[in-house]
mmCIF file of C-alpha atoms in Angstrom:
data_model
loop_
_atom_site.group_PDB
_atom_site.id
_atom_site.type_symbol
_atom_site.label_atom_id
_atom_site.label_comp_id
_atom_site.label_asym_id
_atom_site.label_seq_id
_atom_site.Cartn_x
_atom_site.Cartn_y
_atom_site.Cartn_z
ATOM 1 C CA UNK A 1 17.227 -117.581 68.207
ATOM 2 C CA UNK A 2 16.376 -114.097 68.762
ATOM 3 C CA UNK A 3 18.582 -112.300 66.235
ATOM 4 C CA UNK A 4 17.001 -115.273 63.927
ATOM 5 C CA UNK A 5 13.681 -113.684 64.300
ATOM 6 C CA UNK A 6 14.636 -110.401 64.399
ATOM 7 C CA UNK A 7 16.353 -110.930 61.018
ATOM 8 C CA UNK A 8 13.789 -112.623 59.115
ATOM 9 C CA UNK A 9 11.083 -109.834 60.163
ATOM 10 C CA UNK A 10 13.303 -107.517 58.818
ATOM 11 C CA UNK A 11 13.664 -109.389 55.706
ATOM 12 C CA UNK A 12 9.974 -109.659 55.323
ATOM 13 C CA UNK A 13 9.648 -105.630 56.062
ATOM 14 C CA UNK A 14 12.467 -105.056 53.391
ATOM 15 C CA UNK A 15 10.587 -107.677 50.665
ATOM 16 C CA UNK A 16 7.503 -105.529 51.733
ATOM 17 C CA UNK A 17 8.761 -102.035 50.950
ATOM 18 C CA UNK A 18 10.097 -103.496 47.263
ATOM 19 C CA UNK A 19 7.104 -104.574 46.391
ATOM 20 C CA UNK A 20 6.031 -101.298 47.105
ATOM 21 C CA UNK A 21 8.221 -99.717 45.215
ATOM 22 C CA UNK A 22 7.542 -101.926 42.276
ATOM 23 C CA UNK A 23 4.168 -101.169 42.090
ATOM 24 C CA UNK A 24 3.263 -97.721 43.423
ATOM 25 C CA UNK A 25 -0.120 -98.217 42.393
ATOM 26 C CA UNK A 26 -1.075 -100.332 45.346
ATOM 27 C CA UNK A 27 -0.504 -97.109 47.189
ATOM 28 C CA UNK A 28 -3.735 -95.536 46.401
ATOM 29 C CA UNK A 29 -4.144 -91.875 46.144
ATOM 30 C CA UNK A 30 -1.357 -91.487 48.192
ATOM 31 C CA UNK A 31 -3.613 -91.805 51.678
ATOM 32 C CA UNK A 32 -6.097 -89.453 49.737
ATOM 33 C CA UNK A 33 -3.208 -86.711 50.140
ATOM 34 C CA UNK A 34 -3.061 -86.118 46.345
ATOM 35 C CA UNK A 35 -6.676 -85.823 45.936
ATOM 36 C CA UNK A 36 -7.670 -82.521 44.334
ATOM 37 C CA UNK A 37 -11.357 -81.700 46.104
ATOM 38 C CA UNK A 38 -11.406 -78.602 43.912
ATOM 39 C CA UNK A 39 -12.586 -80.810 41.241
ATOM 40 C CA UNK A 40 -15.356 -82.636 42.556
ATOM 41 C CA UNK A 41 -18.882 -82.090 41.166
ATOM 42 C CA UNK A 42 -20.740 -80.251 44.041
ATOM 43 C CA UNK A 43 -23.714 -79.053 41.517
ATOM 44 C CA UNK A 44 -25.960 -82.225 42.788
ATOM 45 C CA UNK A 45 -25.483 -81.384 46.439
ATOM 46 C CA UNK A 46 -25.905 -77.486 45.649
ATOM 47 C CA UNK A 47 -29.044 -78.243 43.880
ATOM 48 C CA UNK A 48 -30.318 -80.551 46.758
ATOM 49 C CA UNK A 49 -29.636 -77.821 49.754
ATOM 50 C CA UNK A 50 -31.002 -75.196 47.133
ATOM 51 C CA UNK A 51 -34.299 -77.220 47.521
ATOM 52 C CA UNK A 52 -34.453 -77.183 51.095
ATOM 53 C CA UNK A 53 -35.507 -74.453 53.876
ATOM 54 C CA UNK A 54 -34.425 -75.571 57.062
ATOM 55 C CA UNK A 55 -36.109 -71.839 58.263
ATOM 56 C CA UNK A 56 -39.496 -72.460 56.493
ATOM 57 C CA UNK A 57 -42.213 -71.963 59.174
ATOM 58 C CA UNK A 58 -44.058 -75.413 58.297
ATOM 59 C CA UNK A 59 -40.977 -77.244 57.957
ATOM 60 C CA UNK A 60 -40.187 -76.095 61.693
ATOM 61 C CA UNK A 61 -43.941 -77.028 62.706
ATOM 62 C CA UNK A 62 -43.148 -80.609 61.327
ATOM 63 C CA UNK A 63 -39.990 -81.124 63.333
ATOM 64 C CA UNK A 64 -41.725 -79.940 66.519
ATOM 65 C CA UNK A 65 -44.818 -81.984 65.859
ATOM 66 C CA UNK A 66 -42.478 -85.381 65.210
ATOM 67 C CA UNK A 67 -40.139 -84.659 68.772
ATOM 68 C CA UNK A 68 -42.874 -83.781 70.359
ATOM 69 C CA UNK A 69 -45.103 -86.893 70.318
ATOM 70 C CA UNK A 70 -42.728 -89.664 71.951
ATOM 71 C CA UNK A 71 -41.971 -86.847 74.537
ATOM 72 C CA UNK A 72 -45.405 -85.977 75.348
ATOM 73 C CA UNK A 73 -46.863 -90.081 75.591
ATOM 74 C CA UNK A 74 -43.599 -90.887 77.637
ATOM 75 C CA UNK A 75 -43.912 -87.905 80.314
ATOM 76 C CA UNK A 76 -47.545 -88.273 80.486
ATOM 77 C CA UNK A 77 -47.457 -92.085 80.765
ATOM 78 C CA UNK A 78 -44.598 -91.778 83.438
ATOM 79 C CA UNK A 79 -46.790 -89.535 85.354
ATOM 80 C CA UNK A 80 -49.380 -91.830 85.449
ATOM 81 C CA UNK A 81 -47.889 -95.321 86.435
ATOM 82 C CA UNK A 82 -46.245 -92.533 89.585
ATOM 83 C CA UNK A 83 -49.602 -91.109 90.527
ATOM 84 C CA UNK A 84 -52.192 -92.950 88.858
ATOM 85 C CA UNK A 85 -53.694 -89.139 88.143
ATOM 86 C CA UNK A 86 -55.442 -90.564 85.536
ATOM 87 C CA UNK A 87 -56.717 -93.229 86.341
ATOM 88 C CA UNK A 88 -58.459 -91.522 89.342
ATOM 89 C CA UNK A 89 -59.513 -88.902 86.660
ATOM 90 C CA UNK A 90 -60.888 -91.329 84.083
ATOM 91 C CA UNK A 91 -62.178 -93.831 87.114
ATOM 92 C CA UNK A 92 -60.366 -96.640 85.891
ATOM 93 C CA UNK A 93 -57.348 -98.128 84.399
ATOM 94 C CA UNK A 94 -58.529 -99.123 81.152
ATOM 95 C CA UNK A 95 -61.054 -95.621 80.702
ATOM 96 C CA UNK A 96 -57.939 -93.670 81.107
ATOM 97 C CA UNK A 97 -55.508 -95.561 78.663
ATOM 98 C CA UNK A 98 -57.830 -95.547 75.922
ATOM 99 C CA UNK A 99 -58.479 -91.929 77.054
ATOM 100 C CA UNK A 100 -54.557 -91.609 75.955
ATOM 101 C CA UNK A 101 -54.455 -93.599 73.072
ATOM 102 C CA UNK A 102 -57.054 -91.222 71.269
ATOM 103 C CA UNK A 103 -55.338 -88.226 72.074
ATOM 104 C CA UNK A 104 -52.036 -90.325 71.011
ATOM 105 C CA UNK A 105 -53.641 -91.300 67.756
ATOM 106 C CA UNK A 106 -54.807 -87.724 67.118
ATOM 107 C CA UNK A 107 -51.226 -86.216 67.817
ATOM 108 C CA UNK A 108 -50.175 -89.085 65.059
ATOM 109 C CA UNK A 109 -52.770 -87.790 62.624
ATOM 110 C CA UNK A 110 -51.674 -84.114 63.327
ATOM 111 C CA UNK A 111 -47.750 -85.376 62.611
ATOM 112 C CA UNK A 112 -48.389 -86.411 59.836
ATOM 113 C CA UNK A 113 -50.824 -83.584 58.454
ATOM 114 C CA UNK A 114 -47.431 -81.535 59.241
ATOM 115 C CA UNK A 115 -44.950 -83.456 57.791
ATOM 116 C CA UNK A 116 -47.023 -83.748 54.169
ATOM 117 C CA UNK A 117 -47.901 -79.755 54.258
ATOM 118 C CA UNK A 118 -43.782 -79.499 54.576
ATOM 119 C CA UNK A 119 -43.218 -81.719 51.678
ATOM 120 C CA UNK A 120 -45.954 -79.909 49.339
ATOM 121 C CA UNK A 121 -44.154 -76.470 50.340
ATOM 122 C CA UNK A 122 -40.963 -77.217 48.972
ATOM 123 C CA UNK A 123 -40.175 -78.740 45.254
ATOM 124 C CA UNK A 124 -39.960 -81.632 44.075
ATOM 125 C CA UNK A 125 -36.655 -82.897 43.187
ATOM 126 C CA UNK A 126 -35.758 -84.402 39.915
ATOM 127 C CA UNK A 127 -33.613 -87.415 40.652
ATOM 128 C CA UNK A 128 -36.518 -88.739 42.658
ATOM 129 C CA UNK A 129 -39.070 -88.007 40.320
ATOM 130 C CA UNK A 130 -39.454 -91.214 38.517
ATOM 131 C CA UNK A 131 -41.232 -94.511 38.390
ATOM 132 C CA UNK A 132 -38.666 -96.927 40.115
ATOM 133 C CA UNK A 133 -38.106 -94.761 42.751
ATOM 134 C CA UNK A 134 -41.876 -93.985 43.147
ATOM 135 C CA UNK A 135 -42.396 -97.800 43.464
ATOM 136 C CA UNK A 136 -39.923 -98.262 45.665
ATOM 137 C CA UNK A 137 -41.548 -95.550 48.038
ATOM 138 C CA UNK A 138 -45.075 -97.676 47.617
ATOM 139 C CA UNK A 139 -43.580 -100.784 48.295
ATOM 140 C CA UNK A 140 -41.909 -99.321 51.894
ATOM 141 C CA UNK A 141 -45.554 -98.039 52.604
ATOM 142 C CA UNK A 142 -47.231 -101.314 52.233
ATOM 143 C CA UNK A 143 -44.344 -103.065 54.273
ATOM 144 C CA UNK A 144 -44.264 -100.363 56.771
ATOM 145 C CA UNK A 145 -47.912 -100.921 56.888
ATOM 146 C CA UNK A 146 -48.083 -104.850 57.521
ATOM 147 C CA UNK A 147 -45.502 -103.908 60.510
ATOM 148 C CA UNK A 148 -47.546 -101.454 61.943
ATOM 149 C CA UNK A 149 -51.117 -103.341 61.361
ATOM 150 C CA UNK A 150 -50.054 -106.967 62.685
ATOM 151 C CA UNK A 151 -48.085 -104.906 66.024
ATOM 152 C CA UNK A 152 -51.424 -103.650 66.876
ATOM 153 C CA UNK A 153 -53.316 -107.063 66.471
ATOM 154 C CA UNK A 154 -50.265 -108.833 68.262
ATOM 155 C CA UNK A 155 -50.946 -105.987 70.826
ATOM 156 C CA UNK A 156 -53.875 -104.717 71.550
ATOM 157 C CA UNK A 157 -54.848 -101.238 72.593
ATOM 158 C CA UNK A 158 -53.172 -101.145 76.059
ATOM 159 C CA UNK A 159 -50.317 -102.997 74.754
ATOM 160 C CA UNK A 160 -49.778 -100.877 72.189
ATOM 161 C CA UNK A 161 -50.999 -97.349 73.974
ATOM 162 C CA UNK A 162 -48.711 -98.387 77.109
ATOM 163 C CA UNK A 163 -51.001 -100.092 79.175
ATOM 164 C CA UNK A 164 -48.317 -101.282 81.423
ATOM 165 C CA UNK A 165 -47.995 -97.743 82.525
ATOM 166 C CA UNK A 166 -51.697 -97.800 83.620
ATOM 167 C CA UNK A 167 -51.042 -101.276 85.186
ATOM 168 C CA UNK A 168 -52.695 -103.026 82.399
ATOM 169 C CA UNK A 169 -49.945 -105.655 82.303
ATOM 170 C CA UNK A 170 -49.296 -108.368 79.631
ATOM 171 C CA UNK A 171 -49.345 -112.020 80.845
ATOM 172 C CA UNK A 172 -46.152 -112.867 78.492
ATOM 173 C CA UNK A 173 -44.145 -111.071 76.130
ATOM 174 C CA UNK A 174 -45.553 -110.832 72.480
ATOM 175 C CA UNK A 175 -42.758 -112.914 70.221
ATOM 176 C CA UNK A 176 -44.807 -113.765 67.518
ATOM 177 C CA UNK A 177 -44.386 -112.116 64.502
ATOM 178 C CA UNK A 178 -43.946 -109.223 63.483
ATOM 179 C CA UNK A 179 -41.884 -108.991 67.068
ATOM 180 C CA UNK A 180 -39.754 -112.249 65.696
ATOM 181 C CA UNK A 181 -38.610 -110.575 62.817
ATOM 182 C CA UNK A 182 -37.262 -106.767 64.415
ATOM 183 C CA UNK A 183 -37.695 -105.307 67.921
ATOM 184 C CA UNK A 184 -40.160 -102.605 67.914
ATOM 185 C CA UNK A 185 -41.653 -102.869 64.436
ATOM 186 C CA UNK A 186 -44.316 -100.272 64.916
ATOM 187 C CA UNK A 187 -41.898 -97.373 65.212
ATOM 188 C CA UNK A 188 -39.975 -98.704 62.363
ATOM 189 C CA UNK A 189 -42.403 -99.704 60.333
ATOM 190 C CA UNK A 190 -44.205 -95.896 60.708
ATOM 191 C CA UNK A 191 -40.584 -94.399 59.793
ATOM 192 C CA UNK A 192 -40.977 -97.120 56.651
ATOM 193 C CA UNK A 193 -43.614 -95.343 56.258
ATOM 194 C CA UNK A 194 -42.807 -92.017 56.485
ATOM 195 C CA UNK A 195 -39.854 -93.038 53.623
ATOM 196 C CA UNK A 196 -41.917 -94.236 51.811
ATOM 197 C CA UNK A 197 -44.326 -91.204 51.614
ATOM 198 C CA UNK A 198 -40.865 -89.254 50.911
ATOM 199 C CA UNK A 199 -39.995 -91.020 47.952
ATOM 200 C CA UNK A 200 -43.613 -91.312 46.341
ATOM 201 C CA UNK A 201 -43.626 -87.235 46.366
ATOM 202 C CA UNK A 202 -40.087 -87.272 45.314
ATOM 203 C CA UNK A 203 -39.362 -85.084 48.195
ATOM 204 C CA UNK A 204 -35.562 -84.372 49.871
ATOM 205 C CA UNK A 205 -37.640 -82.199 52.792
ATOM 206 C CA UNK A 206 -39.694 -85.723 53.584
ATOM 207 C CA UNK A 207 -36.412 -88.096 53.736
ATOM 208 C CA UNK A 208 -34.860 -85.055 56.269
ATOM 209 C CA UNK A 209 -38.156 -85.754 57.888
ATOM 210 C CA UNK A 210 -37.991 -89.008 58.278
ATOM 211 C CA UNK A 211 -35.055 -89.054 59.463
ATOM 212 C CA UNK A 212 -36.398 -86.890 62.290
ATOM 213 C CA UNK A 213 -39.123 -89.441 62.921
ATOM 214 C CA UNK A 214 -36.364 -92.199 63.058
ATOM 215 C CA UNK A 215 -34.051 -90.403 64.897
ATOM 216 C CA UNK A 216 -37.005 -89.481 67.792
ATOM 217 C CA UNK A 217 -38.074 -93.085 68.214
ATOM 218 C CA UNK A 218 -34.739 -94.074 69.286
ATOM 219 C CA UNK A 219 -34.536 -91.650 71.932
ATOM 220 C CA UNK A 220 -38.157 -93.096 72.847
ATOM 221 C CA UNK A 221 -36.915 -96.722 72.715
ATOM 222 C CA UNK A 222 -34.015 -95.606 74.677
ATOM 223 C CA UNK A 223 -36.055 -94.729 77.839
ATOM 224 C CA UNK A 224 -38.954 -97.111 76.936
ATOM 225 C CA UNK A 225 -37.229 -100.288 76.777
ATOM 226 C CA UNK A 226 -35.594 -100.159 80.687
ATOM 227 C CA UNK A 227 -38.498 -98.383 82.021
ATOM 228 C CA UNK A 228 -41.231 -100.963 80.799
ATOM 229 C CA UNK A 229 -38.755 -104.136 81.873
ATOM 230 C CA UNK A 230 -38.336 -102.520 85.259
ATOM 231 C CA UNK A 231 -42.088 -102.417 85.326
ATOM 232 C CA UNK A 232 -42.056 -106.484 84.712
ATOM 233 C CA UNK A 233 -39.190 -107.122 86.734
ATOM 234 C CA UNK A 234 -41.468 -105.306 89.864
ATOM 235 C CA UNK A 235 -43.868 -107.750 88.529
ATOM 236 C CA UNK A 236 -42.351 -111.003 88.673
ATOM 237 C CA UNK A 237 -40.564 -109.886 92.307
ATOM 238 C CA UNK A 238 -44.147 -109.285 93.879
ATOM 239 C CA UNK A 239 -45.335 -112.509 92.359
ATOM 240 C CA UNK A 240 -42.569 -114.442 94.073
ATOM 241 C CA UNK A 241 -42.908 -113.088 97.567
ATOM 242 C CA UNK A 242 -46.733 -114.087 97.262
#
């Protein structure tokens, strides 16, 4: 039975390699060995990087203004649910959160102040620069809009300026929309944003941007998310051994 198997998978392996051999085409590019790379059009990506300073001063300012944010409203807000410094500073849990969501809001403004003075200081580039792709860019802004917009109303100030830091906590989770359709819709929806911005002013330095902006709130999700459900989970411990 054995050498019955063994002789029929060699069978099939031999009626594999002729069929192969028959049609040498099915072995594409050779595994990309026979590839010549030397004649590959590089002129769009030379022109791209030619349009982009990596070293321009206000290009730097906008990367340190977008990492800085979620790092500044995470250590601040971690301070205060392990001291309660400001709440004793502000007299009050609510006085003090609002306290933080201006200066968050203002940081925001600044961010973005940054990240359109880095766009208008480097060119435009042509690719971008037309109608479809301008409406395209519009229609991310509106959507990333709506997402940020109906968070907030699902939200509320403390909800949305980490009141459960402050110990302003939510009676349930929010899973009405937009929170049914994506988790975390306000950070994506600014990055939609952000894109969207990019691709209105036809600009490669505003996509590298938003990338940034992307790339930061997923570090900030990453120690959000555990952090606030360990805050809940203290919750619903305390409310048991009541």
């Amino acid at each position: 039975m054995l050498v019955t198997c063994c002789c029929k998978r060699a069978a099939c392996v031999f009626e594999t390699e002729s069929l192969f051999d028959a049609n040498p085409a099915l072995d594409c590019c050779g595994g990309l060995n026979n590839v010549d790379y030397s004649q590959m059009d590089m002129s769009v990506l030379a022109e791209l990087w030619r349009l982009i300073d990596l070293t321009e001063p206000r290009f730097c300012v906008a990367v340190i203004a977008i990492i800085f944010n979620p790092f500044f409203w995470n250590v601040v807000a971690r301070w205060e649910h392990r001291t309660r410094g400001l709440t004793r500073l502000f007299g009050g849990p609510y006085a003090a959160c609002y306290s933080l969501a201006v200066l968050i809001l203002l940081l925001n403004v600044y961010r973005s102040h940054s990240i359109t003075v880095a766009m208008k200081a480097h060119p435009r580039w042509e690719p971008l620069d037309n109608a479809h792709v301008y409406s395209a860019g519009a229609a991310l802004m509106v959507l990333g809009s709506v997402f940020v917009i109906s968070s907030f109303m699902a939200l509320g100030v403390t909800g949305t300026f980490l009141g459960d830091y402050f110990g302003i906590l939510m009676d349930q989770k929010v899973t009405g929309f937009p929170f049914n359709v994506m988790e975390n819709p306000m950070y994506w929806g600014s990055t939609a944003n952000y894109l969207g911005l990019a691709l209105m002013n036809a600009s490669p330095v505003g996509v590298i941007l938003t990338a940034v902006v992307g790339l930061s709130y997923k570090v900030a999700i990453a120690y959000e998310g555990p952090f606030t459900e360990e805050i809940y989970r203290q919750r619903s411990q305390r409310c048991k051994h009541k």
